[in-house]
Amino acid sequence: MDPGPVIQRRPARALTVTLALMAGAALLAPLGLSASSGLDDHVDDEQASDLVLSARRVIVRPGEVLEDAKVLVRDGRIVQVGADVKVPEGAEVLEGEVVCAGFIDAWSVAGIEPGSVRADEANSATLASDALDAFDQRPILDELVEAGVLLARTQVGVNAPLGGFGPLIRTHAVEPLLADAAMSARVGIARGGSGFIQQVGPDGSIRFIQAPPTVDPIDRVGQVDKLVGELEDAEKYLLDRAEYEAELATWAAEIAEKEKELEDDFKKAKKARDKKVKEAEEDGEELKEKRYREDKRPKEPRFDAEKAALARVVDGEVPLVIHAERALEIRDLLRLTEKFGRLRMIIAGGTAALACADDLAARDVPVIVTPKPSEPGGPVGQLDAGLALAAELDAHGVEVLIGTGASTAMASRDLPLLAALAVGHGLERDAALRAITLGPAQAFDVADHVGTVERGRQADLLLLSGDPLSTSSRVLVAVSGGEVVHRAGE
């Protein structure tokens, strides 16, 4: 199946050196289309591949709804949205209660072959797209599509300090929409327990068990310091590369100018030289010419794949998703990364993020929340807001995304249920829908392509039997990249 166009990133700024770390993808041609609804452009009726989704409600984006509207899809893209869309002759028409954008899991391991999920050897230059497996996980991926999860930001090395570049994939085909959607990292990693602890049973019996993994505050701070140190090294590497490029450009310009001068003055210089040679011969001397010495070419810095990868993060080209749960690590991350003006940080997990909510909002740092029914939260006054975390962060102005926690591929199936759970604990319905559609699309730089039901967007759409976040609603039809990949009952 054709997964549709692959998006290729463009460098964040002109000084950024192009670092050939990832396989090139076809650059998506500019669409030249505005994002609007109810368009009245002329549509050619002679299109056998046309698809029309008709519903009582079309959620263009969270908070913007059209009543009794249609969505016309052609060649993988949305070409019209509105109540007055004309159905082309021969088009397939599918009807339901609601049309909305396909759900996006912002924190997943869907599509990754199981052995790579917790690969400790992962580093900043690791490419998670190399570990995608569309075959062994096919039954799982089909369930994700049936649940409406059409896209997922996936990763490898979930327990590694740095997990490399993770793609945003279309779950039905396990093909990257964007191969380098984000760099992943983790701080506050628990180390293996040392020694044994004594445990007394109800009957007074004593046994010794392996001490559980622990991570003390000093180690946790040390992990943050190490990550920041690697970002500093990457920034220096970036600056060294930029300086080299500038020096090389100056050198090349000077050489070109000198060559032009030599070419322009060639005849004059040859005549003057011939005269000097003749005079030297008459005097019985040998002409000693001043040899032209070309300026030395600037020396290129040694290539370092890991620093080059992190340089793209420091430069703001690729966001950095950091799994951090405790307030100590989150607070240190905010403090120590403030000097990186272009860094785009996203916190994943953030169990105690509420303690830093105002600082997160001020820095525009999104938080990927995973509401867990088994963790309703601690007593009043503790830092763990539990199931209310999404609502509390949203109330403080923090951009909330919802992900399934990168635990198993099957976990992504529950994404809409987790969003509904967040709604049940105070998160506004529009905010919850945004957290699994437009929010992650913006965070991972694909909002011009997916995440809303607008003209020009790639057709990653759901036709539902009811409200997207109602536990009683079913996905009637799922359209991924313009292709119908799921029909209820088939």
CSV table of C-alpha atoms in Angstrom, one decimal, residues 15 74 107 151 206 252 255 277 296 370 378 384 397 407 418 447:
chain,number,residue,atom,x,y,z
A,15,LEU,CA,23.8,28.8,9.3
A,74,ARG,CA,-8.9,13.2,-4.1
A,107,TRP,CA,4.5,8.7,22.7
A,151,LEU,CA,-0.3,8.1,13.3
A,206,ILE,CA,12.5,-14.2,56.8
A,252,ALA,CA,36.6,30.1,-2.2
A,255,ILE,CA,40.5,32.1,-4.8
A,277,VAL,CA,63.6,37.4,-18.9
A,296,LYS,CA,45.6,27.3,2.5
A,370,THR,CA,-0.4,9.4,30.0
A,378,GLY,CA,-1.6,10.8,45.7
A,384,ASP,CA,1.3,13.8,41.8
A,397,GLY,CA,-1.4,27.3,30.3
A,407,SER,CA,5.3,0.7,26.9
A,418,LEU,CA,-7.0,7.9,27.7
A,447,ALA,CA,0.5,20.4,11.1
